[in-house]
Tab-separated table of C-alpha atoms in Angstrom:
chain	number	residue	atom	x	y	z
F	211	MET	CA	0.000	0.000	0.000
F	212	THR	CA	1.087	3.587	-0.614
F	213	GLU	CA	2.389	5.089	2.586
F	214	PRO	CA	0.460	8.300	3.240
F	215	SER	CA	3.705	9.494	4.771
F	216	ASP	CA	5.134	9.568	1.229
F	217	ARG	CA	3.128	12.730	0.733
F	218	THR	CA	5.699	15.493	1.136
F	219	PHE	CA	5.168	19.076	2.263
F	220	SER	CA	7.533	21.855	1.203
F	221	GLU	CA	8.761	24.216	3.897
F	222	THR	CA	6.132	26.787	2.856
F	223	GLU	CA	3.343	24.219	2.827
F	224	GLY	CA	4.492	23.009	6.241
F	225	ALA	CA	4.303	26.567	7.571
F	226	ILE	CA	0.756	26.944	6.169
F	227	MET	CA	-0.199	23.631	7.777
F	228	GLU	CA	1.151	24.787	11.158
F	229	ALA	CA	-0.819	28.030	10.761
F	230	THR	CA	-3.941	25.960	9.961
F	231	TYR	CA	-3.295	23.891	13.077
F	232	ARG	CA	-3.230	27.009	15.255
F	233	ALA	CA	-6.241	28.616	13.514
F	234	LEU	CA	-8.310	25.422	13.875
F	235	ARG	CA	-7.506	25.134	17.554
F	236	GLU	CA	-8.466	28.749	18.103
F	237	HIS	CA	-11.562	29.121	15.921
F	238	GLY	CA	-12.846	25.563	15.346
F	239	TYR	CA	-13.846	24.196	11.977
F	240	ALA	CA	-17.066	26.130	11.286
F	241	ASP	CA	-15.474	29.544	11.886
F	242	LEU	CA	-12.229	28.793	10.082
F	243	THR	CA	-11.461	31.037	7.106
F	244	ILE	CA	-8.492	31.417	4.754
F	245	LYS	CA	-8.177	34.914	6.251
F	246	ARG	CA	-7.711	33.495	9.751
F	247	ILE	CA	-5.180	30.976	8.491
F	248	SER	CA	-3.301	33.757	6.639
F	249	ASP	CA	-3.269	35.834	9.843
F	250	GLU	CA	-1.648	32.937	11.701
F	251	TYR	CA	0.717	32.409	8.744
F	252	GLY	CA	1.647	36.090	8.810
F	253	LYS	CA	1.145	36.579	5.058
F	254	SER	CA	-1.665	37.589	2.697
F	255	THR	CA	-4.619	35.375	1.777
F	256	ALA	CA	-3.183	35.390	-1.787
F	257	ALA	CA	-0.044	33.679	-0.460
F	258	VAL	CA	-2.229	30.881	0.926
F	259	HIS	CA	-4.474	30.718	-2.148
F	260	TYR	CA	-1.365	30.247	-4.294
F	261	TYR	CA	-1.111	26.752	-2.781
F	262	TYR	CA	-4.744	25.943	-1.985
F	263	ASP	CA	-7.745	27.098	-4.019
F	264	THR	CA	-10.363	26.502	-1.366
F	265	LYS	CA	-10.646	26.047	2.386
F	266	ASP	CA	-11.754	22.450	1.895
F	267	GLU	CA	-8.749	21.697	-0.320
F	268	LEU	CA	-6.464	23.167	2.323
F	269	LEU	CA	-8.193	21.138	5.042
F	270	ALA	CA	-7.873	17.927	3.018
F	271	ALA	CA	-4.113	18.619	2.838
F	272	PHE	CA	-4.206	19.289	6.579
F	273	LEU	CA	-5.639	15.803	7.199
F	274	ASP	CA	-2.724	14.376	5.158
F	275	TYR	CA	-0.380	16.470	7.262
F	276	LEU	CA	-1.833	15.173	10.542
F	277	LEU	CA	-1.426	11.575	9.362
F	278	LYS	CA	2.146	12.305	8.342
F	279	ARG	CA	2.858	13.738	11.804
F	280	PHE	CA	1.307	10.665	13.370
F	281	VAL	CA	3.305	8.290	11.170
F	282	ASP	CA	6.497	10.234	11.960
F	283	SER	CA	5.843	9.921	15.692
F	284	ILE	CA	5.287	6.173	15.206
F	285	HIS	CA	8.614	5.858	13.387
F	286	HIS	CA	10.288	7.131	16.543
F	287	ILE	CA	9.044	4.075	18.426
F	288	ASP	CA	12.162	1.967	18.096
F	289	THR	CA	11.164	-1.161	19.987
F	290	THR	CA	10.324	-4.198	17.852
F	291	ASP	CA	8.834	-6.137	20.771
F	292	PRO	CA	5.188	-6.634	19.680
F	293	GLU	CA	3.651	-6.333	23.156
F	294	GLU	CA	5.527	-3.137	23.991
F	295	ARG	CA	4.986	-1.728	20.511
F	296	LEU	CA	1.222	-2.278	20.661
F	297	GLU	CA	1.052	-0.472	24.032
F	298	LEU	CA	3.033	2.478	22.647
F	299	LEU	CA	0.828	2.678	19.545
F	300	LEU	CA	-2.287	2.774	21.744
F	301	ASP	CA	-0.645	5.505	23.849
F	302	GLU	CA	-0.093	7.558	20.692
F	303	LEU	CA	-3.761	7.069	19.757
F	304	LEU	CA	-5.341	7.705	23.153
F	305	VAL	CA	-2.880	9.438	25.498
F	306	LYS	CA	-1.301	11.944	23.088
F	307	PRO	CA	-4.681	13.546	22.089
F	308	GLN	CA	-5.162	14.547	25.742
F	309	GLU	CA	-2.554	17.263	25.139
F	310	ASN	CA	-4.649	18.890	22.499
F	311	PRO	CA	-8.416	18.951	23.172
F	312	ASP	CA	-9.086	21.909	20.841
F	313	LEU	CA	-7.750	19.973	17.869
F	314	SER	CA	-9.971	17.028	18.827
F	315	ILE	CA	-13.016	19.316	18.780
F	316	ALA	CA	-12.165	20.584	15.274
F	317	LEU	CA	-11.477	17.051	14.050
F	318	LEU	CA	-14.855	15.758	15.252
F	319	GLU	CA	-16.533	18.606	13.350
F	320	MET	CA	-14.611	17.622	10.219
F	321	ARG	CA	-15.420	13.937	10.728
F	322	SER	CA	-19.124	14.778	11.023
F	323	GLN	CA	-18.870	16.445	7.598
F	324	ALA	CA	-17.459	13.334	5.889
F	325	PRO	CA	-20.918	12.273	4.598
F	326	TYR	CA	-21.162	15.618	2.777
F	327	LYS	CA	-17.578	16.148	1.568
F	328	ALA	CA	-15.891	13.495	-0.554
F	329	THR	CA	-12.383	14.939	0.010
F	330	PHE	CA	-12.773	14.587	3.793
F	331	SER	CA	-14.375	11.162	3.490
F	332	GLU	CA	-11.484	9.850	1.354
F	333	ARG	CA	-8.884	11.111	3.833
F	334	PHE	CA	-10.613	9.707	6.898
F	335	GLN	CA	-11.005	6.333	5.178
F	336	GLN	CA	-7.391	6.296	3.999
F	337	ASN	CA	-6.039	7.425	7.367
F	338	ASP	CA	-8.094	4.810	9.214
F	339	GLU	CA	-6.886	2.138	6.809
F	340	TYR	CA	-3.275	3.143	7.385
F	341	VAL	CA	-3.513	3.182	11.185
F	342	ARG	CA	-5.253	-0.220	11.119
F	343	TYR	CA	-2.499	-1.500	8.797
F	344	MET	CA	0.136	-0.473	11.350
F	345	LEU	CA	-1.760	-2.017	14.273
F	346	LYS	CA	-2.355	-5.199	12.280
F	347	ALA	CA	1.353	-5.526	11.459
F	348	VAL	CA	2.148	-5.492	15.193
F	349	VAL	CA	-0.615	-7.992	16.021
F	350	ASN	CA	0.523	-10.333	13.233
F	351	HIS	CA	4.138	-9.983	14.333
F	352	GLY	CA	3.108	-11.005	17.882
F	353	ILE	CA	1.149	-13.979	16.519
F	354	ASP	CA	4.188	-15.079	14.453
F	355	GLU	CA	6.438	-14.806	17.513
F	356	GLY	CA	3.968	-16.793	19.612
F	357	VAL	CA	3.412	-14.010	22.190
F	358	PHE	CA	-0.156	-13.281	21.013
F	359	ASN	CA	-3.035	-15.718	20.488
F	360	ASP	CA	-3.782	-16.696	16.909
F	361	VAL	CA	-6.683	-14.239	16.504
F	362	ASP	CA	-8.414	-12.628	13.527
F	363	ALA	CA	-5.970	-9.687	13.371
F	364	ASP	CA	-8.277	-7.704	11.102
F	365	HIS	CA	-11.180	-7.893	13.558
F	366	VAL	CA	-9.011	-7.145	16.599
F	367	THR	CA	-7.521	-4.016	14.996
F	368	ARG	CA	-10.979	-2.797	13.934
F	369	SER	CA	-12.166	-3.329	17.511
F	370	LEU	CA	-9.221	-1.359	18.876
F	371	MET	CA	-9.986	1.495	16.477
F	372	THR	CA	-13.647	1.358	17.618
F	373	ILE	CA	-12.445	1.877	21.199
F	374	VAL	CA	-10.075	4.670	20.049
F	375	ASP	CA	-12.787	6.492	18.096
F	376	GLY	CA	-15.283	6.011	20.927
F	377	GLY	CA	-12.896	7.558	23.439
F	378	ARG	CA	-12.140	10.483	21.142
F	379	THR	CA	-15.809	11.170	20.381
F	380	ARG	CA	-16.812	10.942	24.041
F	381	ALA	CA	-13.983	13.226	25.209
F	382	VAL	CA	-15.310	15.962	22.884
F	383	VAL	CA	-19.078	15.449	23.242
F	384	LEU	CA	-19.012	14.994	27.021
F	385	ASP	CA	-16.216	17.585	27.450
F	386	ASP	CA	-14.237	15.175	29.596
F	387	LEU	CA	-10.649	14.156	28.878
F	388	THR	CA	-10.897	11.247	31.340
F	389	GLU	CA	-12.960	9.492	28.645
F	390	LEU	CA	-9.637	9.003	26.806
F	391	GLU	CA	-8.172	7.395	29.945
F	392	THR	CA	-11.212	5.116	30.169
F	393	ALA	CA	-10.778	4.137	26.511
F	394	ARG	CA	-7.055	3.481	27.085
F	395	GLN	CA	-7.989	1.153	29.952
F	396	THR	CA	-10.701	-0.528	27.823
F	397	ALA	CA	-8.142	-1.108	25.042
F	398	ARG	CA	-5.734	-2.633	27.602
F	399	GLU	CA	-8.446	-4.982	28.887
F	400	TYR	CA	-9.461	-5.921	25.334
F	401	VAL	CA	-5.845	-6.670	24.344
F	402	ASP	CA	-5.368	-8.764	27.511
F	403	ALA	CA	-8.558	-10.727	26.851
F	404	MET	CA	-8.057	-11.348	23.138
F	405	LEU	CA	-4.302	-11.568	22.618
F	406	ARG	CA	-2.867	-13.058	25.812
M	289	MET	CA	-32.215	10.350	39.496
M	290	THR	CA	-34.924	12.022	37.406
M	291	GLU	CA	-35.981	9.755	34.578
M	292	PRO	CA	-35.619	11.662	31.313
M	293	SER	CA	-38.613	9.597	30.194
M	294	ASP	CA	-40.702	11.658	32.636
M	295	ARG	CA	-40.512	14.481	30.096
M	296	THR	CA	-43.876	14.313	28.335
M	297	PHE	CA	-44.766	15.421	24.828
M	298	SER	CA	-48.299	16.473	23.909
M	299	GLU	CA	-49.819	15.019	20.754
M	300	THR	CA	-48.948	18.216	18.852
M	301	GLU	CA	-45.372	18.275	20.161
M	302	GLY	CA	-45.031	14.594	19.250
M	303	ALA	CA	-46.170	15.387	15.696
M	304	ILE	CA	-43.595	18.214	15.455
M	305	MET	CA	-40.902	15.838	16.759
M	306	GLU	CA	-41.818	13.243	14.127
M	307	ALA	CA	-41.660	15.971	11.467
M	308	THR	CA	-38.221	16.990	12.805
M	309	TYR	CA	-37.132	13.358	12.598
M	310	ARG	CA	-38.090	13.169	8.908
M	311	ALA	CA	-36.598	16.605	8.086
M	312	LEU	CA	-33.289	15.749	9.800
M	313	ARG	CA	-33.013	12.454	7.935
M	314	GLU	CA	-33.684	14.217	4.651
M	315	HIS	CA	-31.680	17.431	5.015
M	316	GLY	CA	-29.103	16.741	7.736
M	317	TYR	CA	-28.426	19.085	10.634
M	318	ALA	CA	-26.664	21.976	8.870
M	319	ASP	CA	-29.426	22.431	6.280
M	320	LEU	CA	-32.301	21.976	8.692
M	321	THR	CA	-34.658	24.968	9.011
M	322	ILE	CA	-37.927	25.577	10.847
M	323	LYS	CA	-39.435	25.985	7.362
M	324	ARG	CA	-38.400	22.462	6.382
M	325	ILE	CA	-39.743	21.066	9.647
M	326	SER	CA	-43.026	22.945	9.096
M	327	ASP	CA	-43.267	21.514	5.588
M	328	GLU	CA	-42.934	17.995	7.004
M	329	TYR	CA	-45.413	18.881	9.732
M	330	GLY	CA	-47.869	20.194	7.129
M	331	LYS	CA	-48.506	23.477	8.954
M	332	SER	CA	-47.083	27.022	9.010
M	333	THR	CA	-43.742	27.990	10.580
M	334	ALA	CA	-45.808	30.038	13.087
M	335	ALA	CA	-47.447	26.810	14.269
M	336	VAL	CA	-43.992	25.392	15.031
M	337	HIS	CA	-42.679	28.649	16.548
M	338	TYR	CA	-45.656	28.644	18.922
M	339	TYR	CA	-43.952	25.711	20.682
M	340	TYR	CA	-40.271	26.360	19.982
M	341	ASP	CA	-38.666	29.785	19.688
M	342	THR	CA	-35.513	28.679	17.882
M	343	LYS	CA	-34.215	25.765	15.867
M	344	ASP	CA	-31.761	24.900	18.639
M	345	GLU	CA	-34.515	24.878	21.254
M	346	LEU	CA	-36.545	22.560	19.030
M	347	LEU	CA	-33.521	20.297	18.499
M	348	ALA	CA	-32.814	20.156	22.233
M	349	ALA	CA	-36.403	18.938	22.696
M	350	PHE	CA	-35.778	16.464	19.861
M	351	LEU	CA	-32.832	14.982	21.795
M	352	ASP	CA	-35.171	14.529	24.801
M	353	TYR	CA	-37.665	12.894	22.457
M	354	LEU	CA	-35.072	10.449	21.094
M	355	LEU	CA	-34.074	9.440	24.608
M	356	LYS	CA	-37.725	8.961	25.522
M	357	ARG	CA	-38.200	6.698	22.466
M	358	PHE	CA	-35.122	4.746	23.477
M	359	VAL	CA	-36.282	4.378	27.084
M	360	ASP	CA	-39.743	3.281	25.866
M	361	SER	CA	-38.178	0.609	23.641
M	362	ILE	CA	-36.126	-0.586	26.657
M	363	HIS	CA	-39.278	-0.854	28.776
M	364	HIS	CA	-40.574	-3.387	26.267
M	365	ILE	CA	-37.697	-5.722	27.140
M	366	ASP	CA	-39.521	-7.880	29.644
M	367	THR	CA	-36.808	-10.346	30.626
M	368	THR	CA	-35.213	-9.817	34.017
M	369	ASP	CA	-32.367	-12.272	33.358
M	370	PRO	CA	-29.250	-10.052	33.565
M	371	GLU	CA	-27.256	-11.834	30.846
M	372	GLU	CA	-30.128	-11.774	28.364
M	373	ARG	CA	-31.094	-8.225	29.312
M	374	LEU	CA	-27.562	-6.908	28.761
M	375	GLU	CA	-27.445	-8.506	25.296
M	376	LEU	CA	-30.801	-6.946	24.378
M	377	LEU	CA	-29.694	-3.509	25.609
M	378	LEU	CA	-26.548	-3.725	23.480
M	379	ASP	CA	-28.698	-4.748	20.506
M	380	GLU	CA	-30.824	-1.634	21.018
M	381	LEU	CA	-27.664	0.491	21.110
M	382	LEU	CA	-25.795	-1.065	18.177
M	383	VAL	CA	-28.163	-3.105	16.005
M	384	LYS	CA	-31.205	-0.802	15.955
M	385	PRO	CA	-29.243	2.238	14.573
M	386	GLN	CA	-28.427	0.179	11.475
M	387	GLU	CA	-32.033	0.758	10.386
M	388	ASN	CA	-31.566	4.484	10.297
M	389	PRO	CA	-28.184	5.679	8.964
M	390	ASP	CA	-29.468	9.151	8.015
M	391	LEU	CA	-30.444	9.872	11.596
M	392	SER	CA	-26.978	8.739	12.736
M	393	ILE	CA	-25.386	11.245	10.338
M	394	ALA	CA	-27.495	14.107	11.721
M	395	LEU	CA	-26.790	13.038	15.312
M	396	LEU	CA	-23.009	13.029	14.766
M	397	GLU	CA	-23.283	16.578	13.403
M	398	MET	CA	-25.215	17.604	16.500
M	399	ARG	CA	-22.747	15.829	18.789
M	400	SER	CA	-19.843	17.668	17.129
M	401	GLN	CA	-21.611	20.953	18.025
M	402	ALA	CA	-21.835	20.094	21.741
M	403	PRO	CA	-18.664	22.122	22.554
M	404	TYR	CA	-20.364	25.216	21.080
M	405	LYS	CA	-23.972	24.761	22.252
M	406	ALA	CA	-24.730	24.335	25.940
M	407	THR	CA	-28.277	23.029	25.301
M	408	PHE	CA	-26.906	20.161	23.152
M	409	SER	CA	-24.064	19.496	25.562
M	410	GLU	CA	-26.457	19.180	28.534
M	411	ARG	CA	-28.700	16.746	26.646
M	412	PHE	CA	-25.863	14.527	25.435
M	413	GLN	CA	-24.414	14.393	28.951
M	414	GLN	CA	-27.789	13.657	30.522
M	415	ASN	CA	-28.688	11.027	27.928
M	416	ASP	CA	-25.327	9.318	28.297
M	417	GLU	CA	-25.722	9.298	32.063
M	418	TYR	CA	-29.147	7.740	31.777
M	419	VAL	CA	-28.097	4.987	29.364
M	420	ARG	CA	-25.081	4.179	31.572
M	421	TYR	CA	-27.410	4.099	34.597
M	422	MET	CA	-29.565	1.480	32.853
M	423	LEU	CA	-26.558	-0.616	31.799
M	424	LYS	CA	-25.079	-0.381	35.285
M	425	ALA	CA	-28.328	-1.570	36.882
M	426	VAL	CA	-28.170	-4.737	34.751
M	427	VAL	CA	-24.476	-5.315	35.499
M	428	ASN	CA	-25.043	-4.847	39.264
M	429	HIS	CA	-28.070	-7.147	39.133
M	430	GLY	CA	-25.892	-9.824	37.488
M	431	ILE	CA	-23.193	-9.342	40.137
M	432	ASP	CA	-25.795	-9.676	42.929
M	433	GLU	CA	-27.152	-12.862	41.347
M	434	GLY	CA	-23.648	-14.275	40.995
M	435	VAL	CA	-23.829	-14.664	37.190
M	436	PHE	CA	-21.345	-11.820	36.531
M	437	ASN	CA	-17.884	-11.293	38.024
M	438	ASP	CA	-17.622	-8.716	40.805
M	439	VAL	CA	-16.308	-5.948	38.528
M	440	ASP	CA	-16.224	-2.146	38.756
M	441	ALA	CA	-19.684	-1.715	37.188
M	442	ASP	CA	-19.106	1.985	36.549
M	443	HIS	CA	-15.953	1.339	34.524
M	444	VAL	CA	-17.467	-1.572	32.580
M	445	THR	CA	-20.517	0.465	31.538
M	446	ARG	CA	-18.331	3.410	30.500
M	447	SER	CA	-16.244	0.998	28.418
M	448	LEU	CA	-19.350	-0.416	26.770
M	449	MET	CA	-20.529	3.108	25.906
M	450	THR	CA	-17.054	3.819	24.476
M	451	ILE	CA	-17.498	0.830	22.157
M	452	VAL	CA	-21.063	1.954	21.303
M	453	ASP	CA	-19.988	5.531	20.499
M	454	GLY	CA	-16.964	4.284	18.540
M	455	GLY	CA	-19.141	2.043	16.370
M	456	ARG	CA	-21.638	4.838	15.754
M	457	THR	CA	-18.960	7.402	14.852
M	458	ARG	CA	-17.151	4.974	12.551
M	459	ALA	CA	-20.352	3.908	10.769
M	460	VAL	CA	-20.964	7.561	9.820
M	461	VAL	CA	-17.407	8.746	9.118
M	462	LEU	CA	-16.391	5.648	7.145
M	463	ASP	CA	-19.864	5.307	5.578
M	464	ASP	CA	-19.995	1.641	6.530
M	465	LEU	CA	-22.796	0.091	8.581
M	466	THR	CA	-20.714	-3.041	9.199
M	467	GLU	CA	-18.756	-0.918	11.709
M	468	LEU	CA	-21.829	-1.248	13.970
M	469	GLU	CA	-21.647	-5.056	13.590
M	470	THR	CA	-17.957	-4.948	14.474
M	471	ALA	CA	-18.730	-2.844	17.554
M	472	ARG	CA	-21.509	-5.270	18.553
M	473	GLN	CA	-18.993	-8.134	18.340
M	474	THR	CA	-16.397	-6.107	20.297
M	475	ALA	CA	-18.990	-5.440	23.027
M	476	ARG	CA	-19.788	-9.176	23.168
M	477	GLU	CA	-16.086	-10.043	23.520
M	478	TYR	CA	-15.619	-7.365	26.170
M	479	VAL	CA	-18.625	-8.605	28.181
M	480	ASP	CA	-17.367	-12.205	27.923
M	481	ALA	CA	-13.887	-11.211	29.079
M	482	MET	CA	-14.894	-8.940	31.953
M	483	LEU	CA	-18.150	-10.337	33.295
M	484	ARG	CA	-17.982	-14.105	32.785
């Protein structure tokens, strides 16, 4: 499969993405404008429009950028031990977002728009597929090494992503970051029950 | 605790709620207007405004109405066997929504607005609390009868709602109703692992 992390961002595009990040956290999705992104970027709206025709096109690129950041952070996990690696991946998915609740709010708004916007829908599907692919590789590695039970790795990774997405949704809707802790604990219990 | 099902709806209010239901399924949340609800209701916008000043006030009442429908459907479950009752509750939460994907889309939009709208936020928190209260009653009943392990019932019900909300979010964002089936299976595995 094509690694979404193969998508490259020039230095300028990276700076626009970082400005988008800040603008999204401050204004949310509905109130985001190219003007607000340009203000964060410190240049004119024309400078942003040179790279991205519309707000939705820019936001689709932003979803690519977020995945790339996530994949980069995963590449820094240097253990190859499947049990440890799975725990660290779940930490990235459920502990890391606790640092950034405003981004989670904006992302849930964008996710809720997936049924109406094909560019968002494609990205969310592709990103989910890639994260499941990484989780599945670890599960299969553990099965091969005999440290995990011989489970249906596809189902188990989908279940883990269900727990991840449930925790993220609940943290935003119920305005309670401890929902991410609960989901992290649920994922731990599920892994213990299914894989060990 | 006050039962949200104590909230009553007159015949007229019920008819407006049913019209809202149809309008939401057809137009989604963002494009919903009092005019479109009135059209479904078959009366003037003034007839709707007589009961609800604003669209958000009407939608807050609609969230009460949905919970009341859910609670009514639960009251029809007449088994008192905790194991069977828990399975049927999880079916209501994860199998029933498969009949109505358009409503799920509109509800995710409304949930994503909870951080911006206190009336939505209150309802989602109250509804979640009530559903967890019902699940917890069944889990505690099973513990008392010795058919379930002596678990932390509060944590287990929060975990089950994490799986429920994950399945619902994924079904909408990934446009795939089988995500609800996956979540139902995950909930079954989680119940087996923790309670039996």
